[in-house]
Short mmCIF file of C-alpha atoms and ligand atoms in Angstrom, two decimals:
data_model
loop_
_atom_site.label_atom_id
_atom_site.label_comp_id
_atom_site.label_asym_id
_atom_site.label_seq_id
_atom_site.Cartn_x
_atom_site.Cartn_y
_atom_site.Cartn_z
CA MET A 1 4.23 50.88 -12.46
CA ARG A 2 7.72 49.68 -11.47
CA LYS A 3 8.00 45.90 -11.58
CA VAL A 4 10.15 44.23 -8.91
CA GLY A 5 10.87 40.53 -9.24
CA VAL A 6 11.84 38.53 -6.18
CA ALA A 7 13.39 35.10 -5.91
CA ILE A 8 13.23 33.22 -2.56
CA LEU A 9 15.99 30.72 -1.71
CA GLY A 10 14.46 28.26 0.71
CA LEU A 11 10.73 27.91 1.48
CA GLY A 12 11.09 26.83 5.12
CA VAL A 13 9.32 28.66 7.98
CA VAL A 14 10.68 32.17 7.12
CA GLY A 15 10.59 31.67 3.35
CA GLY A 16 7.01 30.50 3.59
CA GLY A 17 6.04 33.51 5.74
CA THR A 18 7.74 35.86 3.32
CA TYR A 19 5.96 34.31 0.33
CA LYS A 20 2.56 34.65 2.11
CA ILE A 21 3.10 38.30 3.05
CA LEU A 22 4.27 39.27 -0.45
CA THR A 23 1.36 37.59 -2.25
CA GLU A 24 -1.31 38.68 0.22
CA HIS A 25 -0.21 42.36 0.39
CA ARG A 26 0.77 42.79 -3.30
CA GLU A 27 -2.05 45.20 -4.02
CA MET A 28 -1.30 47.38 -1.00
CA TYR A 29 2.37 47.70 -2.06
CA ARG A 30 1.30 48.66 -5.59
CA LYS A 31 -0.86 51.46 -4.20
CA ALA A 32 1.44 52.63 -1.40
CA TYR A 33 4.82 52.31 -3.02
CA GLY A 34 4.13 52.25 -6.75
CA ALA A 35 5.99 48.94 -6.97
CA ASP A 36 4.50 45.70 -8.27
CA ILE A 37 6.44 43.12 -6.23
CA THR A 38 6.06 39.57 -7.48
CA VAL A 39 7.73 36.31 -6.56
CA GLU A 40 9.27 35.29 -9.88
CA ALA A 41 11.13 32.22 -8.65
CA VAL A 42 11.72 30.00 -5.64
CA LEU A 43 14.57 27.60 -5.03
CA GLU A 44 13.17 24.78 -2.92
CA LEU A 45 14.03 21.09 -3.27
CA ARG A 46 10.74 20.04 -1.60
CA LYS A 47 8.59 20.77 -4.60
CA ASP A 48 5.44 19.69 -2.80
CA ARG A 49 5.99 22.38 -0.16
CA ALA A 50 6.29 25.07 -2.84
CA LEU A 51 3.14 23.79 -4.54
CA ALA A 52 1.25 23.68 -1.29
CA LEU A 53 2.14 27.37 -0.73
CA GLY A 54 0.61 28.18 -4.13
CA VAL A 55 3.81 28.74 -6.06
CA PRO A 56 3.14 27.96 -9.75
CA GLU A 57 5.21 24.99 -10.92
CA SER A 58 6.81 27.12 -13.64
CA ARG A 59 8.38 29.34 -10.94
CA ILE A 60 10.11 26.57 -9.02
CA ALA A 61 13.77 26.78 -10.06
CA SER A 62 16.07 23.85 -9.90
CA SER A 63 19.40 25.69 -9.41
CA ILE A 64 20.90 28.98 -8.28
CA ALA A 65 22.24 29.44 -11.82
CA GLU A 66 18.70 29.48 -13.16
CA ILE A 67 17.74 32.26 -10.71
CA CYS A 68 20.91 34.32 -11.45
CA SER A 69 20.20 34.20 -15.18
CA ASN A 70 16.50 35.11 -14.80
CA PRO A 71 16.19 38.70 -16.03
CA ASP A 72 12.86 39.12 -14.19
CA VAL A 73 14.56 38.63 -10.79
CA ASP A 74 15.87 41.87 -9.22
CA ILE A 75 16.09 40.83 -5.54
CA VAL A 76 17.18 37.46 -4.18
CA VAL A 77 15.94 36.61 -0.67
CA GLU A 78 18.16 34.13 1.13
CA VAL A 79 16.38 32.35 4.00
CA MET A 80 18.16 29.01 3.94
CA GLY A 81 20.26 29.43 7.10
CA GLY A 82 23.70 27.98 7.77
CA VAL A 83 26.91 29.19 6.09
CA GLU A 84 27.02 26.93 3.08
CA PRO A 85 25.65 26.70 0.46
CA ALA A 86 23.92 29.97 1.40
CA LYS A 87 27.10 32.04 1.10
CA THR A 88 27.95 30.62 -2.33
CA PHE A 89 24.41 31.29 -3.52
CA VAL A 90 24.44 34.86 -2.16
CA LEU A 91 27.77 35.64 -3.80
CA ALA A 92 26.46 34.22 -7.11
CA ALA A 93 23.37 36.41 -6.92
CA LEU A 94 25.37 39.58 -6.07
CA ASN A 95 27.78 38.86 -8.89
CA ALA A 96 24.84 38.44 -11.25
CA GLY A 97 23.72 41.97 -10.37
CA LYS A 98 20.86 41.03 -8.04
CA SER A 99 20.33 42.76 -4.66
CA VAL A 100 20.17 40.38 -1.72
CA VAL A 101 17.97 40.34 1.37
CA THR A 102 19.00 37.81 4.02
CA SER A 103 17.89 36.55 7.41
CA ASN A 104 21.02 34.47 7.83
CA LYS A 105 22.77 35.82 10.95
CA GLU A 106 25.57 33.28 11.07
CA MET A 107 26.53 33.79 7.46
CA PHE A 108 26.14 37.55 7.66
CA CYS A 109 28.01 37.88 10.98
CA LYS A 110 30.99 35.82 9.74
CA TYR A 111 31.20 36.98 6.14
CA SER A 112 29.50 40.39 5.76
CA TYR A 113 32.94 41.90 5.03
CA GLU A 114 33.17 39.71 1.91
CA LEU A 115 29.50 39.93 0.86
CA GLU A 116 29.47 43.69 1.22
CA ARG A 117 32.65 44.09 -0.82
CA VAL A 118 31.00 42.13 -3.67
CA ALA A 119 27.71 44.00 -3.32
CA LYS A 120 29.49 47.38 -3.56
CA HIS A 121 31.54 46.20 -6.51
CA ASN A 122 28.39 45.21 -8.36
CA ARG A 123 26.43 48.30 -7.16
CA VAL A 124 23.65 46.17 -5.70
CA GLY A 125 22.00 46.15 -2.27
CA LEU A 126 22.64 43.87 0.69
CA TYR A 127 19.99 44.08 3.36
CA TYR A 128 19.80 42.14 6.59
CA GLU A 129 17.15 43.47 8.99
CA ALA A 130 15.90 39.95 9.55
CA THR A 131 19.26 38.68 10.82
CA CYS A 132 18.64 40.28 14.22
CA VAL A 133 15.60 40.10 16.46
CA GLY A 134 13.16 38.88 13.80
CA GLY A 135 10.34 41.40 13.30
CA VAL A 136 11.77 44.09 15.53
CA PRO A 137 13.17 46.87 13.30
CA VAL A 138 16.36 47.50 15.22
CA ILE A 139 18.84 47.59 12.28
CA ARG A 140 16.81 50.19 10.45
CA ALA A 141 16.48 52.19 13.68
CA LEU A 142 20.26 52.14 14.04
CA LEU A 143 20.92 53.01 10.38
CA ASP A 144 18.14 55.50 9.72
CA ASN A 145 16.67 56.97 12.84
CA LEU A 146 19.20 57.01 15.61
CA GLN A 147 22.20 57.97 13.56
CA GLY A 148 22.33 61.47 15.09
CA ASN A 149 23.42 59.90 18.44
CA VAL A 150 26.57 58.65 19.95
CA ILE A 151 25.24 55.32 21.13
CA THR A 152 26.71 54.44 24.47
CA SER A 153 25.05 51.13 25.05
CA LEU A 154 22.90 48.49 23.47
CA VAL A 155 21.48 45.78 25.71
CA GLY A 156 19.23 43.13 24.33
CA ILE A 157 17.25 40.01 24.92
CA VAL A 158 17.97 38.81 21.39
CA ASN A 159 17.30 35.09 21.69
CA GLY A 160 13.72 33.84 22.09
CA THR A 161 14.59 30.23 22.88
CA THR A 162 16.63 31.06 25.96
CA ASN A 163 14.20 33.77 27.05
CA TYR A 164 11.39 31.17 26.91
CA ILE A 165 13.50 28.67 28.95
CA LEU A 166 14.44 31.26 31.63
CA SER A 167 10.85 32.56 31.83
CA LYS A 168 9.55 29.04 32.26
CA MET A 169 12.15 28.27 34.95
CA SER A 170 11.29 31.48 36.74
CA GLY A 171 7.50 30.97 36.47
CA SER A 172 7.18 27.34 37.46
CA GLY A 173 10.46 26.51 39.20
CA ALA A 174 11.21 23.98 36.46
CA ASP A 175 14.84 22.99 36.12
CA TYR A 176 16.87 23.73 32.96
CA SER A 177 16.31 20.33 31.28
CA GLU A 178 12.54 20.28 31.89
CA ALA A 179 12.23 23.84 30.47
CA LEU A 180 14.37 22.94 27.47
CA LYS A 181 12.15 19.92 26.71
CA GLU A 182 9.07 22.15 26.85
CA ALA A 183 10.76 24.71 24.53
CA GLN A 184 11.55 21.84 22.06
CA ARG A 185 7.96 20.52 22.27
CA LEU A 186 6.65 23.99 21.37
CA GLY A 187 9.09 24.35 18.47
CA TYR A 188 11.11 27.19 19.98
CA ALA A 189 14.24 25.15 20.60
CA GLU A 190 15.84 22.94 17.97
CA ALA A 191 16.56 19.21 18.47
CA ASN A 192 20.20 20.30 18.81
CA PRO A 193 19.77 23.49 20.96
CA THR A 194 23.52 24.35 21.23
CA ALA A 195 23.53 27.51 19.12
CA ASP A 196 20.75 29.05 21.23
CA VAL A 197 21.44 27.76 24.74
CA GLU A 198 25.22 28.24 24.59
CA GLY A 199 24.76 31.84 23.45
CA TYR A 200 26.24 31.61 19.97
CA ASP A 201 23.09 32.88 18.26
CA ALA A 202 23.15 35.90 20.60
CA THR A 203 26.83 36.65 19.90
CA TYR A 204 26.16 36.67 16.11
CA LYS A 205 23.37 39.19 16.65
CA LEU A 206 25.40 41.30 19.08
CA SER A 207 28.30 41.36 16.62
CA ILE A 208 26.05 42.74 13.86
CA LEU A 209 24.19 45.23 16.14
CA SER A 210 27.15 46.55 18.08
CA SER A 211 29.23 47.09 14.89
CA LEU A 212 26.39 49.27 13.60
CA ALA A 213 25.81 51.02 16.91
CA PHE A 214 29.48 51.84 17.61
CA HIS A 215 30.63 52.32 13.95
CA THR A 216 33.47 49.84 14.23
CA LYS A 217 33.78 46.19 13.31
CA ILE A 218 33.12 43.94 16.24
CA PRO A 219 33.79 40.33 15.23
CA TYR A 220 31.79 37.76 17.18
CA THR A 221 35.06 36.25 18.31
CA LYS A 222 35.64 39.33 20.43
CA ILE A 223 32.42 38.77 22.40
CA TYR A 224 32.61 37.10 25.83
CA ARG A 225 30.05 34.27 25.75
CA GLU A 226 28.42 32.20 28.44
CA GLY A 227 25.18 30.22 27.87
CA ILE A 228 22.33 29.28 30.20
CA THR A 229 22.94 25.52 30.67
CA ALA A 230 24.33 25.96 34.19
CA VAL A 231 21.49 28.12 35.45
CA THR A 232 19.61 26.60 38.40
CA PRO A 233 16.07 27.22 39.74
CA ALA A 234 17.69 27.94 43.14
CA ASP A 235 19.64 30.94 41.70
CA ILE A 236 16.55 32.27 39.95
CA ALA A 237 14.58 31.98 43.22
CA TYR A 238 17.31 33.73 45.31
CA GLY A 239 17.53 36.39 42.66
CA LYS A 240 13.76 36.98 42.92
CA GLN A 241 14.06 37.42 46.72
CA LEU A 242 16.66 40.12 46.01
CA GLY A 243 14.41 41.85 43.47
CA TYR A 244 16.08 40.52 40.33
CA CYS A 245 14.98 38.72 37.18
CA LEU A 246 17.37 36.46 35.23
CA LYS A 247 17.84 37.02 31.50
CA LEU A 248 20.40 36.06 28.85
CA LEU A 249 21.54 39.54 27.95
CA ALA A 250 23.63 40.64 25.02
CA ILE A 251 25.47 43.71 26.23
CA GLY A 252 27.38 46.17 24.15
CA LYS A 253 28.94 49.26 25.70
CA ASN A 254 31.03 52.00 24.26
CA THR A 255 32.98 53.29 27.24
CA GLU A 256 35.97 55.58 27.77
CA ARG A 257 38.06 52.50 28.34
CA GLY A 258 36.92 50.90 25.07
CA ILE A 259 34.27 48.56 23.67
CA GLU A 260 32.72 46.01 26.01
CA VAL A 261 30.76 43.16 24.41
CA ARG A 262 29.40 40.17 26.25
CA VAL A 263 26.59 37.63 26.27
CA HIS A 264 25.79 35.88 29.57
CA PRO A 265 23.00 35.11 32.01
CA THR A 266 22.44 38.39 33.96
CA PHE A 267 20.28 39.52 36.86
CA ILE A 268 18.40 42.74 36.15
CA ARG A 269 16.21 44.72 38.51
CA GLN A 270 12.59 43.62 38.30
CA ASN A 271 11.57 47.16 37.46
CA HIS A 272 13.93 47.43 34.48
CA PRO A 273 11.93 47.52 31.22
CA LEU A 274 13.79 44.45 29.94
CA ALA A 275 12.52 42.44 32.91
CA SER A 276 9.03 42.53 31.45
CA VAL A 277 10.18 40.84 28.24
CA ASN A 278 9.04 37.30 28.75
CA ASP A 279 8.59 33.98 26.97
CA SER A 280 9.88 33.93 23.42
CA TYR A 281 9.71 37.76 23.01
CA ASN A 282 12.83 39.82 22.30
CA ALA A 283 13.80 43.47 22.98
CA VAL A 284 16.71 45.77 22.48
CA TYR A 285 17.33 48.68 24.83
CA ILE A 286 19.45 51.37 23.28
CA THR A 287 20.96 54.41 24.96
CA GLY A 288 22.11 57.37 22.88
CA ASP A 289 23.57 60.68 24.03
CA SER A 290 20.70 62.72 22.59
CA VAL A 291 17.70 60.40 22.54
CA GLU A 292 18.50 58.81 25.96
CA ASP A 293 16.76 55.39 26.29
CA VAL A 294 14.79 53.64 23.55
CA MET A 295 13.41 50.13 23.78
CA LEU A 296 12.28 48.13 20.76
CA TYR A 297 10.19 45.09 21.60
CA GLY A 298 8.53 42.28 19.69
CA ARG A 299 8.77 38.84 18.18
CA GLY A 300 12.30 37.78 17.49
CA ALA A 301 11.47 34.74 15.36
CA GLY A 302 8.65 33.05 13.49
CA ALA A 303 7.41 32.91 9.92
CA GLU A 304 5.57 36.20 9.62
CA PRO A 305 7.45 38.39 12.14
CA THR A 306 10.75 37.54 10.39
CA GLY A 307 8.95 37.73 7.01
CA SER A 308 7.84 41.27 8.01
CA ALA A 309 11.52 42.28 8.36
CA ILE A 310 12.43 40.69 5.00
CA VAL A 311 9.55 42.35 3.15
CA GLY A 312 10.52 45.68 4.78
CA ASP A 313 13.98 45.27 3.26
CA ILE A 314 12.57 44.29 -0.13
CA ILE A 315 10.41 47.43 -0.22
CA TYR A 316 13.32 49.61 1.02
CA CYS A 317 15.63 48.16 -1.63
CA ALA A 318 12.98 48.54 -4.37
CA THR A 319 12.17 52.15 -3.47
CA HIS A 320 15.64 53.60 -2.87
CA LEU A 321 17.83 54.76 -5.76
CA GLN A 322 21.04 54.41 -3.79
CA HIS A 323 21.98 51.49 -1.62
CA ASN A 324 23.34 51.91 1.91
CA TYR A 325 26.30 49.97 3.20
CA SER A 326 28.04 49.75 6.60
CA THR A 327 28.98 52.99 8.31
CA PHE A 328 32.29 51.45 9.37
CA ASP A 329 35.22 49.81 7.64
CA ASN A 330 33.74 46.36 7.22
CA THR A 331 36.86 44.19 7.45
CA GLU A 332 37.22 40.58 8.62
CA LYS A 333 38.98 41.53 11.80
CA ALA A 334 38.54 44.40 14.23
CA SER A 335 40.45 47.55 13.42
CA PRO A 336 43.78 47.69 15.37
CA SER A 337 42.64 51.02 16.78
CA THR A 338 39.55 49.61 18.40
CA LYS A 339 40.15 48.83 22.07
CA PHE A 340 38.24 46.05 23.73
CA VAL A 341 37.66 45.86 27.48
CA ASN A 342 37.95 42.33 28.84
CA ASN A 343 38.25 43.15 32.53
CA PHE A 344 34.82 44.69 32.50
CA GLU A 345 32.92 46.24 35.43
CA SER A 346 29.81 44.72 36.90
CA ALA A 347 28.06 43.94 40.13
CA TYR A 348 27.91 40.26 40.96
CA TYR A 349 25.69 37.72 42.64
CA ILE A 350 27.72 34.94 44.26
CA ARG A 351 26.15 31.84 45.85
CA ILE A 352 28.41 30.04 48.27
CA SER A 353 27.69 26.71 49.88
CA ALA A 354 29.16 26.85 53.34
CA GLU A 355 29.28 25.02 56.65
CA ASP A 356 27.19 26.67 59.29
CA LYS A 357 29.87 27.35 61.87
CA ALA A 358 31.65 30.25 63.53
CA GLY A 359 34.13 32.23 61.40
CA VAL A 360 33.03 31.07 57.92
CA LEU A 361 31.25 34.29 57.04
CA SER A 362 34.12 36.46 58.21
CA LYS A 363 36.61 34.37 56.18
CA ILE A 364 34.45 34.92 53.07
CA THR A 365 34.01 38.64 53.64
CA SER A 366 37.71 39.10 54.32
CA ILE A 367 38.60 37.36 51.02
CA LEU A 368 36.15 39.68 49.18
CA SER A 369 37.58 42.79 50.86
CA ARG A 370 41.16 41.63 50.16
CA ASN A 371 40.24 41.54 46.49
CA GLY A 372 38.80 45.07 46.59
CA ILE A 373 35.20 43.85 46.49
CA SER A 374 32.58 45.70 48.47
CA VAL A 375 29.47 43.80 49.60
CA ALA A 376 26.08 45.39 48.80
CA GLN A 377 23.85 42.65 50.26
CA ILE A 378 24.39 39.34 52.02
CA ILE A 379 21.91 36.64 52.96
CA GLN A 380 22.53 33.46 54.86
CA GLU A 381 19.65 30.93 54.57
CA GLU A 382 18.70 28.96 57.63
CA ASP A 383 17.64 25.87 55.70
CA LYS A 384 20.45 23.46 54.99
CA ASP A 385 21.05 21.86 51.58
CA PRO A 386 20.74 18.09 51.32
CA ASP A 387 24.56 17.94 51.90
CA GLY A 388 24.21 19.75 55.23
CA LYS A 389 25.61 23.07 53.97
CA VAL A 390 23.90 26.43 54.03
CA PRO A 391 23.67 28.81 51.07
CA ILE A 392 25.21 32.27 51.55
CA ILE A 393 24.22 34.75 48.91
CA VAL A 394 26.36 37.81 48.34
CA VAL A 395 25.58 40.66 46.02
CA THR A 396 28.57 42.94 45.41
CA HIS A 397 28.90 46.55 44.43
CA VAL A 398 30.32 47.20 40.99
CA THR A 399 33.83 45.72 40.70
CA HIS A 400 36.06 44.28 38.03
CA GLU A 401 35.68 40.76 36.53
CA HIS A 402 39.27 39.92 37.39
CA ASN A 403 38.63 40.77 41.09
CA ILE A 404 35.69 38.39 41.19
CA ASN A 405 37.58 35.60 39.45
CA LYS A 406 40.42 35.95 41.96
CA ALA A 407 38.04 36.03 44.96
CA VAL A 408 36.22 32.94 43.74
CA GLN A 409 39.52 31.15 43.40
CA ASP A 410 40.52 32.23 46.91
CA ILE A 411 37.23 31.20 48.47
CA ASN A 412 37.45 27.76 46.84
CA ALA A 413 41.11 27.32 47.77
CA GLY A 414 41.36 29.12 51.11
CA THR A 415 38.28 27.83 52.90
CA GLY A 416 37.87 24.60 50.96
CA ASP A 417 36.64 22.63 53.93
CA TYR A 418 34.03 25.19 54.88
CA ALA A 419 32.88 26.90 51.72
CA ALA A 420 32.77 26.56 47.93
CA VAL A 421 31.31 28.87 45.34
CA SER A 422 28.29 27.28 43.62
CA SER A 423 27.50 30.06 41.17
CA VAL A 424 28.45 33.51 40.00
CA ILE A 425 25.99 35.61 38.03
CA ARG A 426 26.62 39.16 36.80
CA VAL A 427 24.15 41.82 37.87
CA TYR A 428 23.27 44.55 35.40
CA ASP A 429 23.21 47.94 37.05
N1 HSE B 501 16.91 30.77 17.34
C1 HSE B 501 16.52 32.12 17.40
C2 HSE B 501 15.95 32.42 18.77
C3 HSE B 501 15.54 32.58 16.35
O1 HSE B 501 15.62 31.55 19.56
O2 HSE B 501 15.75 33.60 19.04
C4 HSE B 501 16.00 33.32 15.23
O3 HSE B 501 17.12 34.13 15.37
#
C-alpha cells in the first residue's frame, strides 16, 4: 500500500476540519484509492488545540524547517491564511520537494505566478481547490471536466458573508449594519469585515477562477470592485417590486471586445438560478459553448466543506503520477495581448430622489435620452421621503457604464434643485 504523509500548517477551523476528515476516513481512502494517508505532522503554536483534536504530541512540529526535513511528509497543507508567513512556508515546502495544497486565496491570487514557478522547478504539485468557493468543486470542474469548452462567462456568488447579509436584509428588511452584526454574531463575518464586505475576497476568487476559465492571467487588480456597504433596504425592496433579487456577483465574461471582470452588488431576475442561492451558500454559474449552462452550488466556507476540497486535492495529488499546472502563462501581470473591457455593458437600476412637481420627470428622461440611454421601466412612488422628496426608480435597457456615469453626473448637476441620484445598481441580464 502506498503511504502518503501529510503535514498541516495551522489547525484553525479549516485545518481542524481537514484533520478530522483525514483521520475519520482513512480506512475508506485505503480501500478506494490504495493510499494510506496519514497526518505525520502539524504546525500549530496552540499546542492544546492540537492535543484536543487528538494529534499525538510527537507529531506537533515547532518549525517549518522541521516539517521540510521530515522524510515522511509528502504533502504540506497550508491553511494559515494571510500572505505571510504562509508564502514563505509554502516556498520552503516546495523547495524541499513537498507538494502543497492550500486554501489561501489571497496568497494564491497574488503570488501563484511565483509559487507555480517554484513548484514546476521542483516537479511537485500545487493544488488550490479550497481557495475558491469552499467545498464546491469549481476549480476541478474548470480544469478537468469543462476543458472542452470555450467558456464565455462565469458568474458567481462567491462570498458567503455578503450573501448572508444581503439575504438577511432582503428577508427581514434589516439595514446593512444590523445584518452585519447578526453575521458577526453567527461567526460568518469577521470582527474586521472589510475583506468580505468591500468585495476584496470575491475579487481574489474571481481572479483565480476567471484566469482558469479564460486561459489568460487576470490579476485581481484588473477587476472592478464595489462592496455592499452602501446597499439600502429601500433599494432591495424596490428591486423586489420590479422582480429582482440583490446579490454580490463576481462576473467574468469573455466577449468579442475583450475580458470583462467585475464584482459589485447586482440585481438579478428572481427566476435566475442564482437568485435561489441564499444565506451563506455560494454558487458559480458557468456558460460554455458546448455544455451551455452549468451551476455548481454548495457551502463556500466552514471547517468540513473547505476540508472536503483540501482532502480532494490531497487524494488527487497522491493518485496522479503527473502534476497539472495552469493552462495559461502564469505571470505576475496580465499578458499585453489580453484586452480588458472597462466600459462594460449592463442594464441599470437608478433611484432618484426628486421634487414632486411638473417637468422633473421629463428633465430626467431627456438627460437619459441625451446620453443614449433607453428606459425599460419607470416608477414614481406616491409616498414622500422624510425630506419631502419622492423616489423615482428607473430601470434602463442595456447601455454602457460610461453613459450611466455621465447621465448621473448630468442629473445631479443639471436638475440639482429638483433631483439627485440616490443609488445606481447594475442589473444582470
Ligand atoms: N470569508 C469567506 C466568505 C469565506 O465569506 O465566503 C472563505 O472564503
